[in-house]
Amino acid sequence: MNGLEPRGTELARLVEGVNARALEMYAANLPRLFPNARSAVLRAGGGVAAFLEKDSLLNYAVGLGLDGKVSGEDIAQICEFYRSRGVMPRVDVCPLADPSLTAALREHNFRLYSFVMVLTRPILPDEDFAPPPDGMVVRVARPEEAELWARVADEGFSDGSPITEERRRFGLLMFSGEAHVPYLVELDGEVAAQGSLFMHGPYAALASCSVRARFRRRGIQNALIRERLRRGRELGGTIAGLFVAGSSQSQRNAERQGFHVAYTKAVMKADLEEK
């Protein structure tokens, strides 16, 4: 900890605000990459709701209630935004949001679906980041490696089934973006993992780390975290953050690299059809 790191609601506004800006960026990039695709963004309740194709993992609202109250009308607009597109309404709830948010969600029959751990840490100006172990190379992916990056991402997160067109498009979308730095990790000459860094102001968001199954437990994720922290500092970052599932290996690896739990978000969903 140091004086560079914001805390409390100030930290939450930073983290959730960057998450909202990333959703807006991906929504803008989707039709540029795939002219037949449709995306949309709604601003309500002080936050952003994004739609990026029907089955996208990026269909959710974030950042609500961090700058004031949220009304039932705000949540009704978000529900209509998603239901009119055939998508179940989802809102990520920061525990530091105004209590009116949870009241409005109850009014519209939202239920708890899961939790997301938000971990952060300062990036110190004089910090020494250990290099990758011998035989491992962590590097920025080249533009022509977008398809490779998307396949590695899918392989690490999927059950081993062949990549579908929908998952391929999702990976290519995540690769895109002017504030996004995509990474590949090579181990003994083979591509073993991928990851990404999303920069906005002083905040370095570490995202999308996927390690191929046969390369796991070799220190790849730790090396990738260190390299993204180093690059984030080069780009002016003073604080880094990431989202993980609780009690996961990703959480343990992040804590080994100096991250700590800042807060836990609740993922809330409502039925596709209004009751």
Short mmCIF file of C-alpha atoms in Angstrom, two decimals:
data_model
loop_
_atom_site.label_atom_id
_atom_site.label_comp_id
_atom_site.label_asym_id
_atom_site.label_seq_id
_atom_site.Cartn_x
_atom_site.Cartn_y
_atom_site.Cartn_z
CA MET A 1 0.00 0.00 0.00
CA ASN A 2 1.09 3.56 -0.56
CA GLY A 3 -0.34 7.03 -1.00
CA LEU A 4 -0.69 6.50 -4.76
CA GLU A 5 -3.51 4.01 -4.37
CA PRO A 6 -7.09 5.28 -4.09
CA ARG A 7 -9.41 3.57 -1.64
CA GLY A 8 -13.08 3.04 -0.98
CA THR A 9 -15.56 4.68 -3.32
CA GLU A 10 -12.78 6.53 -5.15
CA LEU A 11 -11.17 3.19 -6.04
CA ALA A 12 -14.51 1.66 -7.02
CA ARG A 13 -15.31 4.59 -9.33
CA LEU A 14 -11.95 4.13 -11.02
CA VAL A 15 -12.21 0.35 -11.48
CA GLU A 16 -15.87 0.25 -12.49
CA GLY A 17 -15.44 3.33 -14.69
CA VAL A 18 -12.62 1.67 -16.64
CA ASN A 19 -14.73 -1.49 -16.97
CA ALA A 20 -17.54 0.67 -18.41
CA ARG A 21 -15.18 2.39 -20.85
CA ALA A 22 -13.85 -0.98 -22.03
CA LEU A 23 -17.41 -2.16 -22.74
CA GLU A 24 -18.05 1.01 -24.72
CA MET A 25 -14.87 0.47 -26.72
CA TYR A 26 -15.75 -3.13 -27.57
CA ALA A 27 -19.30 -2.10 -28.52
CA ALA A 28 -17.88 0.49 -30.92
CA ASN A 29 -15.33 -1.96 -32.37
CA LEU A 30 -17.70 -4.87 -32.97
CA PRO A 31 -19.42 -3.55 -36.15
CA ARG A 32 -16.07 -2.33 -37.45
CA LEU A 33 -14.67 -5.85 -37.23
CA PHE A 34 -17.85 -7.61 -38.34
CA PRO A 35 -20.10 -5.35 -40.47
CA ASN A 36 -23.10 -7.67 -40.02
CA ALA A 37 -22.90 -7.43 -36.21
CA ARG A 38 -25.00 -5.10 -34.09
CA SER A 39 -24.01 -3.61 -30.75
CA ALA A 40 -25.55 -1.01 -28.48
CA VAL A 41 -24.81 0.96 -25.33
CA LEU A 42 -27.24 2.45 -22.81
CA ARG A 43 -26.23 4.90 -20.09
CA ALA A 44 -28.47 4.71 -17.03
CA GLY A 45 -28.13 5.00 -13.26
CA GLY A 46 -24.66 6.49 -13.58
CA GLY A 47 -23.36 3.38 -15.35
CA VAL A 48 -23.22 1.68 -18.73
CA ALA A 49 -25.17 -1.28 -20.13
CA ALA A 50 -23.62 -2.93 -23.18
CA PHE A 51 -24.98 -5.35 -25.77
CA LEU A 52 -22.54 -7.13 -28.11
CA GLU A 53 -24.35 -9.90 -29.98
CA LYS A 54 -26.85 -12.21 -28.35
CA ASP A 55 -24.54 -14.70 -26.60
CA SER A 56 -21.67 -12.38 -25.71
CA LEU A 57 -20.07 -12.52 -22.27
CA LEU A 58 -19.94 -8.72 -22.44
CA ASN A 59 -23.71 -8.26 -22.21
CA TYR A 60 -24.01 -6.61 -18.80
CA ALA A 61 -24.38 -3.30 -16.98
CA VAL A 62 -21.66 -1.90 -14.74
CA GLY A 63 -20.87 1.18 -12.68
CA LEU A 64 -24.40 1.92 -11.46
CA GLY A 65 -24.95 3.86 -8.25
CA LEU A 66 -21.43 5.12 -7.69
CA ASP A 67 -22.30 8.77 -8.34
CA GLY A 68 -25.76 8.97 -6.80
CA LYS A 69 -29.07 7.20 -6.49
CA VAL A 70 -30.48 4.66 -8.94
CA SER A 71 -34.20 4.70 -9.66
CA GLY A 72 -36.61 1.93 -10.55
CA GLU A 73 -36.97 3.65 -13.91
CA ASP A 74 -33.22 3.28 -14.51
CA ILE A 75 -33.45 -0.48 -13.94
CA ALA A 76 -36.60 -0.71 -16.05
CA GLN A 77 -34.71 0.89 -18.94
CA ILE A 78 -31.86 -1.60 -18.55
CA CYS A 79 -34.30 -4.53 -18.46
CA GLU A 80 -36.02 -3.32 -21.62
CA PHE A 81 -32.64 -2.72 -23.28
CA TYR A 82 -31.71 -6.38 -22.84
CA ARG A 83 -35.08 -8.08 -23.15
CA SER A 84 -35.84 -6.31 -26.42
CA ARG A 85 -32.68 -7.95 -27.78
CA GLY A 86 -33.48 -11.41 -26.40
CA VAL A 87 -30.89 -11.24 -23.61
CA MET A 88 -31.29 -11.88 -19.89
CA PRO A 89 -30.70 -8.60 -17.96
CA ARG A 90 -27.48 -8.63 -15.92
CA VAL A 91 -26.13 -5.95 -13.57
CA ASP A 92 -22.78 -6.10 -11.76
CA VAL A 93 -23.27 -4.58 -8.31
CA CYS A 94 -20.38 -2.92 -6.50
CA PRO A 95 -20.83 -3.10 -2.70
CA LEU A 96 -19.95 0.62 -2.47
CA ALA A 97 -22.84 1.64 -4.72
CA ASP A 98 -25.72 3.69 -3.32
CA PRO A 99 -28.25 1.42 -1.49
CA SER A 100 -30.94 2.58 -3.92
CA LEU A 101 -29.39 0.26 -6.52
CA THR A 102 -30.15 -2.95 -4.63
CA ALA A 103 -33.63 -1.66 -3.78
CA ALA A 104 -34.36 -0.98 -7.46
CA LEU A 105 -33.01 -4.40 -8.45
CA ARG A 106 -35.27 -6.12 -5.92
CA GLU A 107 -38.20 -4.17 -7.34
CA HIS A 108 -37.48 -5.75 -10.73
CA ASN A 109 -36.93 -9.29 -9.40
CA PHE A 110 -33.17 -9.51 -9.88
CA ARG A 111 -31.50 -12.47 -8.14
CA LEU A 112 -27.93 -13.18 -7.11
CA TYR A 113 -26.11 -15.23 -9.74
CA SER A 114 -22.43 -15.22 -8.71
CA PHE A 115 -19.60 -13.15 -7.25
CA VAL A 116 -16.54 -11.54 -8.83
CA MET A 117 -13.46 -10.68 -6.78
CA VAL A 118 -11.81 -7.35 -7.61
CA LEU A 119 -8.10 -7.32 -6.76
CA THR A 120 -5.87 -4.25 -6.97
CA ARG A 121 -2.36 -3.13 -6.13
CA PRO A 122 -0.21 -0.02 -6.61
CA ILE A 123 2.50 -0.01 -9.27
CA LEU A 124 5.50 1.47 -7.51
CA PRO A 125 7.86 3.72 -9.51
CA ASP A 126 10.99 1.93 -8.30
CA GLU A 127 9.62 -1.62 -8.27
CA ASP A 128 11.82 -4.38 -9.70
CA PHE A 129 9.88 -6.98 -11.70
CA ALA A 130 11.62 -10.33 -12.02
CA PRO A 131 12.12 -11.52 -15.62
CA PRO A 132 10.46 -14.71 -16.92
CA PRO A 133 12.24 -17.99 -16.16
CA ASP A 134 14.67 -19.48 -18.67
CA GLY A 135 12.93 -20.78 -21.77
CA MET A 136 9.91 -18.49 -21.36
CA VAL A 137 9.22 -15.39 -23.47
CA VAL A 138 6.40 -12.94 -22.68
CA ARG A 139 5.84 -10.62 -25.63
CA VAL A 140 3.29 -8.33 -27.26
CA ALA A 141 1.31 -10.14 -29.95
CA ARG A 142 1.65 -8.83 -33.49
CA PRO A 143 -1.43 -7.68 -35.44
CA GLU A 144 -1.20 -10.68 -37.76
CA GLU A 145 -1.40 -12.98 -34.71
CA ALA A 146 -4.98 -12.02 -33.82
CA GLU A 147 -6.39 -15.41 -34.90
CA LEU A 148 -3.69 -17.25 -32.93
CA TRP A 149 -4.36 -15.12 -29.85
CA ALA A 150 -8.10 -15.82 -30.09
CA ARG A 151 -7.54 -19.59 -30.44
CA VAL A 152 -5.21 -19.73 -27.44
CA ALA A 153 -7.68 -17.72 -25.37
CA ASP A 154 -10.51 -20.07 -26.30
CA GLU A 155 -8.47 -23.21 -25.68
CA GLY A 156 -7.53 -22.15 -22.18
CA PHE A 157 -11.09 -21.25 -21.15
CA SER A 158 -13.11 -23.89 -23.04
CA ASP A 159 -13.59 -27.59 -22.36
CA GLY A 160 -11.35 -28.52 -25.29
CA SER A 161 -14.12 -28.50 -27.88
CA PRO A 162 -13.36 -26.98 -31.31
CA ILE A 163 -13.65 -23.21 -31.39
CA THR A 164 -17.01 -22.00 -32.67
CA GLU A 165 -17.49 -18.97 -34.90
CA GLU A 166 -19.11 -17.10 -32.01
CA ARG A 167 -16.13 -17.76 -29.72
CA ARG A 168 -13.69 -16.87 -32.50
CA ARG A 169 -15.43 -13.52 -33.02
CA PHE A 170 -15.35 -12.89 -29.29
CA GLY A 171 -11.59 -13.51 -29.17
CA LEU A 172 -10.92 -11.24 -32.14
CA LEU A 173 -13.02 -8.52 -30.50
CA MET A 174 -11.05 -8.80 -27.27
CA PHE A 175 -7.83 -8.52 -29.29
CA SER A 176 -8.94 -5.19 -30.76
CA GLY A 177 -8.89 -1.73 -29.26
CA GLU A 178 -6.57 1.25 -29.20
CA ALA A 179 -6.03 1.02 -25.42
CA HIS A 180 -5.53 -2.76 -25.47
CA VAL A 181 -2.13 -4.49 -25.42
CA PRO A 182 -2.40 -8.24 -26.29
CA TYR A 183 0.25 -10.68 -25.08
CA LEU A 184 1.45 -14.14 -26.03
CA VAL A 185 3.67 -16.34 -23.89
CA GLU A 186 6.07 -18.82 -25.47
CA LEU A 187 7.57 -21.70 -23.52
CA ASP A 188 10.47 -23.57 -25.11
CA GLY A 189 9.45 -22.15 -28.49
CA GLU A 190 5.73 -23.05 -28.28
CA VAL A 191 2.87 -20.62 -27.73
CA ALA A 192 1.59 -21.58 -24.29
CA ALA A 193 -0.69 -18.74 -23.15
CA GLN A 194 -2.16 -15.35 -23.86
CA GLY A 195 -3.25 -12.31 -21.88
CA SER A 196 -4.06 -8.65 -22.25
CA LEU A 197 -3.55 -5.24 -20.71
CA PHE A 198 -6.16 -2.48 -20.96
CA MET A 199 -4.94 1.00 -20.05
CA HIS A 200 -7.02 4.00 -19.10
CA GLY A 201 -5.37 6.91 -17.35
CA PRO A 202 -3.47 5.64 -14.30
CA TYR A 203 -5.28 2.30 -14.25
CA ALA A 204 -3.81 -0.88 -15.76
CA ALA A 205 -6.46 -3.58 -16.11
CA LEU A 206 -5.00 -7.08 -16.40
CA ALA A 207 -7.43 -9.30 -18.30
CA SER A 208 -7.96 -12.43 -20.33
CA CYS A 209 -5.14 -14.67 -19.08
CA SER A 210 -5.55 -18.14 -20.58
CA VAL A 211 -2.95 -20.93 -20.28
CA ARG A 212 -3.12 -24.04 -22.43
CA ALA A 213 -3.73 -27.11 -20.26
CA ARG A 214 -0.42 -28.88 -20.85
CA PHE A 215 1.58 -25.77 -19.89
CA ARG A 216 -0.10 -25.08 -16.55
CA ARG A 217 1.74 -24.96 -13.22
CA ARG A 218 4.90 -23.70 -14.94
CA GLY A 219 4.78 -20.12 -13.61
CA ILE A 220 3.33 -18.65 -16.78
CA GLN A 221 0.55 -16.61 -15.17
CA ASN A 222 2.95 -15.10 -12.62
CA ALA A 223 5.39 -14.10 -15.37
CA LEU A 224 2.56 -12.60 -17.42
CA ILE A 225 1.33 -10.58 -14.44
CA ARG A 226 4.82 -9.16 -13.83
CA GLU A 227 5.33 -8.19 -17.48
CA ARG A 228 1.96 -6.44 -17.67
CA LEU A 229 2.70 -4.54 -14.48
CA ARG A 230 6.03 -3.43 -15.92
CA ARG A 231 4.42 -2.36 -19.20
CA GLY A 232 1.58 -0.66 -17.35
CA ARG A 233 4.12 1.45 -15.45
CA GLU A 234 5.81 2.38 -18.74
CA LEU A 235 2.44 3.59 -20.01
CA GLY A 236 1.88 5.81 -16.98
CA GLY A 237 -0.03 3.40 -14.75
CA THR A 238 0.12 3.78 -10.98
CA ILE A 239 -2.49 1.18 -10.02
CA ALA A 240 -3.40 -2.21 -11.45
CA GLY A 241 -6.44 -4.40 -11.07
CA LEU A 242 -8.01 -7.62 -12.23
CA PHE A 243 -11.18 -9.68 -11.82
CA VAL A 244 -11.06 -13.32 -10.67
CA ALA A 245 -13.28 -16.04 -9.29
CA GLY A 246 -12.94 -16.37 -5.52
CA SER A 247 -10.50 -18.98 -4.10
CA SER A 248 -9.19 -19.68 -7.60
CA GLN A 249 -5.62 -20.33 -8.70
CA SER A 250 -5.76 -16.96 -10.46
CA GLN A 251 -6.51 -15.25 -7.16
CA ARG A 252 -3.63 -17.03 -5.45
CA ASN A 253 -1.21 -16.12 -8.25
CA ALA A 254 -2.31 -12.48 -8.16
CA GLU A 255 -1.83 -12.30 -4.39
CA ARG A 256 1.69 -13.68 -4.80
CA GLN A 257 2.36 -10.66 -7.04
CA GLY A 258 1.16 -8.15 -4.45
CA PHE A 259 -2.54 -7.86 -5.28
CA HIS A 260 -5.14 -7.72 -2.53
CA VAL A 261 -8.94 -8.00 -2.52
CA ALA A 262 -10.40 -4.51 -2.85
CA TYR A 263 -14.05 -5.60 -2.89
CA THR A 264 -16.36 -8.31 -4.16
CA LYS A 265 -19.00 -7.60 -6.81
CA ALA A 266 -22.34 -9.37 -6.99
CA VAL A 267 -23.56 -10.48 -10.41
CA MET A 268 -27.35 -10.03 -10.47
CA LYS A 269 -29.68 -11.32 -13.18
CA ALA A 270 -33.40 -11.08 -13.94
CA ASP A 271 -35.55 -13.41 -16.00
CA LEU A 272 -35.61 -12.98 -19.74
CA GLU A 273 -39.37 -12.46 -19.59
CA GLU A 274 -40.83 -9.88 -17.24
CA LYS A 275 -42.91 -11.34 -14.41
#
